[in-house]
Amino acid sequence: MTVWWAALPVLAIVAVAATMLLRRRRKAGVVTILAANLAVLVGAALVLLTGPAATAAAPAAAAASDAASSGASGSALIAAAIAVAGSSIGAAIAVAYTGSAALAAMSERPEMFGRAMVVVGLAEGIAIYGLIIAIILIGQA
């Protein structure tokens, strides 16, 4: 738990640096952030791959039961994270396009506010669907 508290200032510094880099040089900032995300993904994959190897040193009966339970719940947690991340990214893209189109339509015809907000709300529903799927996956683990 203390590792997370120690990592918070580092994460804050990285977030500020990424924001500044994106404002000054957009293309280089995106490439840098993608490279950092790839490095985190590789690190997480290494942690996941070495986790079951550490339990292999335990006695055979305990290792079999631990590996079966941790593997099933670990897979469910990863699937839930992918569901939430994918649906959130999809919702963000959908809200970006529908929100800008709704503002453009409302600037010409202000009475379109109600219809425009319904369309933006439907786009936000994508993230809620991903959250529901994640809750179902975690509940079955």
XYZ file of N, CA, C and O in Angstrom, residues 19-138:
480
model
N 0.797 16.656 -20.198
C -0.088 17.743 -20.624
C 0.707 18.863 -21.280
O 0.302 19.390 -22.328
N 1.837 19.214 -20.688
C 2.660 20.272 -21.278
C 3.216 19.846 -22.634
O 3.270 20.647 -23.571
N 3.624 18.594 -22.746
C 4.162 18.102 -24.007
C 3.089 18.075 -25.085
O 3.347 18.417 -26.240
N 1.872 17.699 -24.711
C 0.789 17.673 -25.695
C 0.427 19.073 -26.162
O 0.026 19.271 -27.310
N 0.549 20.059 -25.309
C 0.222 21.425 -25.710
C 1.276 22.008 -26.640
O 0.958 22.772 -27.541
N 2.538 21.674 -26.406
C 3.607 22.270 -27.209
C 3.838 21.524 -28.514
O 3.921 22.134 -29.576
N 3.973 20.220 -28.428
C 4.215 19.402 -29.623
C 3.246 18.239 -29.614
O 3.473 17.237 -28.952
N 2.172 18.373 -30.342
C 1.071 17.399 -30.289
C 1.512 16.006 -30.744
O 1.265 15.027 -30.059
N 2.143 15.914 -31.891
C 2.492 14.600 -32.426
C 3.530 13.904 -31.551
O 3.397 12.715 -31.255
N 4.546 14.624 -31.131
C 5.568 14.029 -30.269
C 4.970 13.632 -28.923
O 5.350 12.614 -28.344
N 4.025 14.419 -28.414
C 3.373 14.091 -27.153
C 2.566 12.815 -27.236
O 2.605 11.976 -26.337
N 1.833 12.649 -28.338
C 1.026 11.436 -28.507
C 1.925 10.207 -28.617
O 1.655 9.171 -28.005
N 3.012 10.331 -29.366
C 3.944 9.209 -29.507
C 4.568 8.865 -28.160
O 4.700 7.692 -27.796
N 4.924 9.880 -27.385
C 5.524 9.646 -26.069
C 4.537 8.962 -25.126
O 4.903 8.027 -24.401
N 3.308 9.422 -25.130
C 2.306 8.817 -24.253
C 2.004 7.382 -24.674
O 1.848 6.497 -23.826
N 1.936 7.131 -25.975
C 1.726 5.754 -26.443
C 2.893 4.857 -26.039
O 2.685 3.702 -25.656
N 4.115 5.373 -26.112
C 5.273 4.580 -25.698
C 5.229 4.297 -24.197
O 5.537 3.180 -23.763
N 4.820 5.291 -23.413
C 4.710 5.070 -21.966
C 3.621 4.046 -21.650
O 3.794 3.188 -20.784
N 2.498 4.126 -22.360
C 1.430 3.143 -22.153
C 1.889 1.745 -22.539
O 1.540 0.769 -21.872
N 2.656 1.637 -23.605
C 3.179 0.335 -24.020
C 4.139 -0.214 -22.969
O 4.109 -1.412 -22.663
N 4.965 0.649 -22.388
C 5.886 0.211 -21.343
C 5.124 -0.275 -20.115
O 5.486 -1.295 -19.513
N 4.065 0.419 -19.744
C 3.250 -0.016 -18.599
C 2.568 -1.348 -18.913
O 2.496 -2.236 -18.059
N 2.084 -1.511 -20.151
C 1.444 -2.762 -20.551
C 2.422 -3.926 -20.490
O 2.089 -5.003 -19.980
N 3.634 -3.712 -20.971
C 4.644 -4.775 -20.925
C 4.995 -5.098 -19.475
O 5.127 -6.270 -19.101
N 5.127 -4.070 -18.640
C 5.419 -4.307 -17.225
C 4.310 -5.086 -16.538
O 4.578 -5.996 -15.749
N 3.053 -4.734 -16.831
C 1.922 -5.457 -16.239
C 1.893 -6.901 -16.721
O 1.596 -7.813 -15.946
N 2.213 -7.113 -17.994
C 2.237 -8.480 -18.522
C 3.326 -9.302 -17.838
O 3.120 -10.477 -17.518
N 4.482 -8.684 -17.596
C 5.553 -9.400 -16.891
C 5.151 -9.747 -15.467
O 5.445 -10.843 -14.975
N 4.475 -8.830 -14.801
C 4.015 -9.110 -13.433
C 3.005 -10.251 -13.438
O 3.044 -11.143 -12.594
N 2.097 -10.237 -14.418
C 1.101 -11.303 -14.494
C 1.736 -12.652 -14.830
O 1.303 -13.690 -14.332
N 2.750 -12.630 -15.690
C 3.388 -13.888 -16.067
C 4.274 -14.443 -14.961
O 4.408 -15.655 -14.827
N 4.893 -13.582 -14.184
C 5.758 -14.069 -13.112
C 4.978 -14.374 -11.847
O 5.500 -15.051 -10.969
N 3.751 -13.918 -11.722
C 2.937 -14.198 -10.539
C 2.667 -15.682 -10.346
O 2.931 -16.228 -9.278
N 2.155 -16.390 -11.371
C 1.939 -17.832 -11.202
C 3.245 -18.607 -11.023
O 3.269 -19.634 -10.369
N 4.371 -18.110 -11.542
C 5.649 -18.804 -11.363
C 6.088 -18.757 -9.903
O 6.726 -19.686 -9.402
N 5.736 -17.682 -9.206
C 6.105 -17.581 -7.793
C 5.306 -18.571 -6.947
O 5.805 -19.088 -5.957
N 4.076 -18.857 -7.323
C 3.279 -19.814 -6.563
C 3.647 -21.252 -6.907
O 3.276 -22.163 -6.187
N 4.415 -21.473 -7.989
C 4.806 -22.833 -8.359
C 5.815 -23.402 -7.365
O 5.955 -24.616 -7.256
N 6.499 -22.548 -6.632
C 7.476 -23.035 -5.655
C 6.809 -23.580 -4.397
O 7.426 -24.281 -3.616
N 5.536 -23.258 -4.183
C 4.799 -23.741 -3.009
C 4.503 -25.225 -3.180
O 4.680 -25.792 -4.252
N 4.024 -25.885 -2.134
C 3.657 -27.300 -2.255
C 2.618 -27.512 -3.352
O 1.856 -26.623 -3.687
N 2.586 -28.711 -3.905
C 1.779 -29.003 -5.090
C 0.289 -28.813 -4.838
O -0.408 -28.227 -5.662
N -0.224 -29.287 -3.727
C -1.666 -29.177 -3.460
C -2.071 -27.723 -3.248
O -3.088 -27.273 -3.787
N -1.298 -26.978 -2.493
C -1.620 -25.570 -2.239
C -1.466 -24.753 -3.514
O -2.258 -23.857 -3.785
N -0.463 -25.078 -4.309
C -0.232 -24.335 -5.542
C -1.361 -24.564 -6.540
O -1.768 -23.641 -7.241
N -1.861 -25.783 -6.602
C -2.934 -26.076 -7.550
C -4.205 -25.314 -7.191
O -4.861 -24.748 -8.055
N -4.558 -25.302 -5.916
C -5.771 -24.593 -5.515
C -5.595 -23.080 -5.630
O -6.496 -22.375 -6.061
N -4.406 -22.559 -5.267
C -4.146 -21.119 -5.376
C -4.127 -20.668 -6.825
O -4.682 -19.632 -7.170
N -3.471 -21.444 -7.682
C -3.374 -21.056 -9.088
C -4.738 -21.075 -9.751
O -5.059 -20.209 -10.563
N -5.554 -22.053 -9.402
C -6.888 -22.124 -10.006
C -7.752 -20.954 -9.570
O -8.439 -20.340 -10.373
N -7.697 -20.621 -8.281
C -8.538 -19.522 -7.800
C -8.008 -18.170 -8.233
O -8.766 -17.305 -8.650
N -6.685 -17.959 -8.156
C -6.140 -16.663 -8.547
C -6.189 -16.486 -10.057
O -6.355 -15.382 -10.537
N -6.038 -17.554 -10.807
C -6.113 -17.445 -12.267
C -7.497 -17.060 -12.735
O -7.660 -16.221 -13.617
N -8.514 -17.661 -12.123
C -9.881 -17.353 -12.527
C -10.248 -15.933 -12.139
O -10.813 -15.187 -12.933
N -9.917 -15.531 -10.916
C -10.273 -14.177 -10.505
C -9.400 -13.148 -11.203
O -9.868 -12.062 -11.522
N -8.150 -13.485 -11.454
C -7.276 -12.564 -12.175
C -7.744 -12.330 -13.591
O -7.730 -11.203 -14.087
N -8.180 -13.402 -14.254
C -8.695 -13.256 -15.609
C -9.972 -12.436 -15.628
O -10.175 -11.616 -16.528
N -10.814 -12.639 -14.636
C -12.059 -11.869 -14.568
C -11.766 -10.395 -14.315
O -12.426 -9.517 -14.892
N -10.776 -10.116 -13.469
C -10.427 -8.720 -13.203
C -9.829 -8.046 -14.432
O -10.129 -6.886 -14.720
N -9.000 -8.774 -15.165
C -8.431 -8.210 -16.387
C -9.527 -7.979 -17.422
O -9.559 -6.946 -18.093
N -10.439 -8.930 -17.548
C -11.547 -8.768 -18.495
C -12.434 -7.588 -18.097
O -12.888 -6.823 -18.955
N -12.665 -7.420 -16.798
C -13.464 -6.283 -16.330
C -12.754 -4.970 -16.627
O -13.388 -3.991 -17.048
N -11.441 -4.939 -16.435
C -10.689 -3.718 -16.726
C -10.721 -3.388 -18.214
O -10.876 -2.224 -18.599
N -10.612 -4.409 -19.045
C -10.683 -4.186 -20.490
C -12.067 -3.694 -20.888
O -12.203 -2.796 -21.723
N -13.109 -4.252 -20.280
C -14.476 -3.818 -20.597
C -14.699 -2.364 -20.216
O -15.260 -1.580 -20.993
N -14.235 -1.979 -19.041
C -14.421 -0.589 -18.603
C -13.570 0.361 -19.443
O -14.043 1.409 -19.878
N -12.319 -0.010 -19.692
C -11.441 0.860 -20.463
C -11.939 1.030 -21.897
O -11.995 2.149 -22.416
N -12.314 -0.077 -22.524
C -12.792 0.007 -23.903
C -14.075 0.793 -24.033
O -14.219 1.635 -24.938
N -14.999 0.563 -23.127
C -16.264 1.295 -23.216
C -16.078 2.762 -22.861
O -16.734 3.625 -23.454
N -15.171 3.071 -21.960
C -14.920 4.477 -21.625
C -14.263 5.221 -22.775
O -14.623 6.365 -23.070
N -13.323 4.577 -23.440
C -12.682 5.204 -24.592
C -13.702 5.387 -25.719
O -13.763 6.436 -26.358
N -14.520 4.368 -25.957
C -15.556 4.488 -26.986
C -16.559 5.575 -26.662
O -16.968 6.344 -27.545
N -16.948 5.666 -25.408
C -17.891 6.707 -24.997
C -17.269 8.087 -25.144
O -17.944 9.041 -25.554
N -15.981 8.209 -24.809
C -15.311 9.505 -24.942
C -15.269 9.959 -26.392
O -15.534 11.131 -26.701
N -14.982 9.038 -27.289
C -14.945 9.388 -28.713
C -16.350 9.758 -29.196
O -16.548 10.747 -29.917
N -17.349 8.977 -28.771
C -18.721 9.246 -29.192
C -19.228 10.586 -28.656
O -19.872 11.358 -29.378
N -18.926 10.883 -27.406
C -19.363 12.151 -26.824
C -18.645 13.317 -27.488
O -19.235 14.386 -27.695
N -17.375 13.124 -27.852
C -16.642 14.194 -28.525
C -17.311 14.568 -29.847
O -17.531 15.754 -30.123
N -17.651 13.568 -30.639
C -18.260 13.865 -31.935
C -19.705 14.342 -31.795
O -20.109 15.315 -32.428
N -20.486 13.655 -30.983
C -21.888 14.069 -30.849
C -22.024 15.394 -30.117
O -22.901 16.194 -30.425
N -21.143 15.640 -29.135
C -21.197 16.909 -28.415
C -20.865 18.083 -29.303
O -21.533 19.129 -29.258
N -19.834 17.940 -30.138
C -19.484 19.045 -31.030
C -20.564 19.263 -32.083
O -20.898 20.407 -32.415
N -21.145 18.177 -32.584
C -22.238 18.325 -33.547
C -23.472 18.934 -32.893
O -24.180 19.746 -33.504
N -23.742 18.563 -31.638
C -24.893 19.122 -30.925
C -24.712 20.614 -30.690
O -25.655 21.397 -30.841
N -23.495 21.027 -30.317
C -23.249 22.461 -30.122
C -23.379 23.228 -31.430
O -23.900 24.352 -31.453
N -22.917 22.642 -32.524
C -23.057 23.307 -33.816
C -24.524 23.438 -34.205
O -24.952 24.483 -34.710
N -25.303 22.387 -33.955
C -26.732 22.442 -34.287
C -27.458 23.439 -33.392
O -28.353 24.171 -33.860
N -27.085 23.508 -32.112
C -27.751 24.440 -31.196
C -27.376 25.886 -31.484
O -28.137 26.793 -31.156
N -26.205 26.106 -32.068
C -25.842 27.481 -32.393
C -26.706 28.024 -33.528
O -26.955 29.222 -33.598
N -27.164 27.125 -34.393
C -28.048 27.563 -35.475
C -29.516 27.556 -35.047
O -30.271 28.461 -35.427
N -29.899 26.539 -34.296
C -31.295 26.430 -33.842
C -31.303 26.085 -32.359
O -31.161 24.919 -31.987
N -31.496 27.062 -31.472
C -31.435 26.812 -30.029
C -32.519 25.860 -29.522
O -32.355 25.250 -28.470
N -33.597 25.695 -30.237
C -34.656 24.791 -29.789
C -34.261 23.315 -29.915
O -35.000 22.432 -29.471
N -33.091 23.026 -30.476
C -32.614 21.647 -30.634
C -31.920 21.121 -29.373
O -31.408 20.004 -29.366
N -31.930 21.910 -28.290
C -31.174 21.541 -27.090
C -31.610 20.182 -26.539
O -30.778 19.328 -26.232
N -32.896 19.961 -26.409
C -33.393 18.714 -25.823
C -32.995 17.499 -26.628
O -32.513 16.494 -26.086
N -33.165 17.555 -27.927
C -32.808 16.425 -28.787
C -31.301 16.189 -28.808
O -30.838 15.048 -28.830
N -30.556 17.281 -28.797
C -29.101 17.143 -28.840
C -28.579 16.485 -27.557
O -27.685 15.632 -27.603
N -29.133 16.855 -26.423
C -28.670 16.276 -25.163
C -29.052 14.801 -25.044
O -28.342 14.020 -24.408
N -30.154 14.406 -25.657
C -30.529 12.986 -25.656
C -29.496 12.177 -26.430
O -29.078 11.092 -25.987
N -29.048 12.697 -27.550
C -28.051 11.984 -28.352
C -26.725 11.891 -27.593
O -26.078 10.842 -27.570
N -26.316 12.965 -26.928
C -25.087 12.936 -26.141
C -25.236 11.967 -24.963
O -24.315 11.228 -24.627
N -26.412 11.931 -24.345
C -26.663 10.998 -23.246
C -26.616 9.551 -23.701
O -26.131 8.677 -22.979
N -27.095 9.277 -24.907
C -27.005 7.917 -25.446
C -25.544 7.517 -25.659
O -25.172 6.360 -25.439
N -24.740 8.464 -26.079
C -23.320 8.169 -26.262
C -22.653 7.884 -24.915
O -21.782 7.021 -24.816
N -23.065 8.580 -23.872
C -22.500 8.324 -22.544
C -22.949 6.971 -21.995
O -22.288 6.404 -21.128
N -24.064 6.468 -22.478
C -24.551 5.170 -22.032
C -23.610 4.030 -22.364
O -23.628 2.984 -21.704
N -22.753 4.219 -23.358
C -21.792 3.178 -23.729
C -20.878 2.857 -22.544
O -20.589 1.689 -22.263
N -20.444 3.873 -21.832
C -19.569 3.651 -20.675
C -20.311 2.908 -19.571
O -19.733 2.060 -18.884
N -21.576 3.196 -19.403
C -22.361 2.518 -18.373
C -22.528 1.036 -18.715
O -22.469 0.186 -17.835
N -22.699 0.731 -20.000
C -22.802 -0.674 -20.399
C -21.514 -1.424 -20.069
O -21.556 -2.567 -19.602
N -20.376 -0.816 -20.319
C -19.101 -1.447 -19.975
C -18.957 -1.658 -18.485
O -18.439 -2.679 -18.037
N -19.418 -0.701 -17.688
C -19.360 -0.842 -16.235
C -20.252 -1.986 -15.765
O -19.866 -2.764 -14.881
N -21.420 -2.125 -16.362
C -22.331 -3.221 -15.997
C -21.703 -4.574 -16.329
O -21.750 -5.510 -15.526
N -21.071 -4.674 -17.506
C -20.397 -5.917 -17.886
C -19.268 -6.223 -16.904
O -19.064 -7.376 -16.493
N -18.521 -5.195 -16.480
C -17.436 -5.408 -15.520
C -17.974 -5.900 -14.183
O -17.392 -6.798 -13.566
N -19.084 -5.347 -13.735
C -19.679 -5.793 -12.474
C -20.134 -7.244 -12.574
O -19.935 -8.045 -11.652
N -20.704 -7.621 -13.706
C -21.132 -9.008 -13.915
C -19.924 -9.939 -13.912
O -19.953 -11.018 -13.291
N -18.832 -9.543 -14.591
C -17.639 -10.383 -14.634
C -17.007 -10.555 -13.261
O -16.579 -11.648 -12.891
N -16.947 -9.470 -12.497
C -16.354 -9.561 -11.161
C -17.254 -10.397 -10.243
O -16.776 -11.154 -9.405
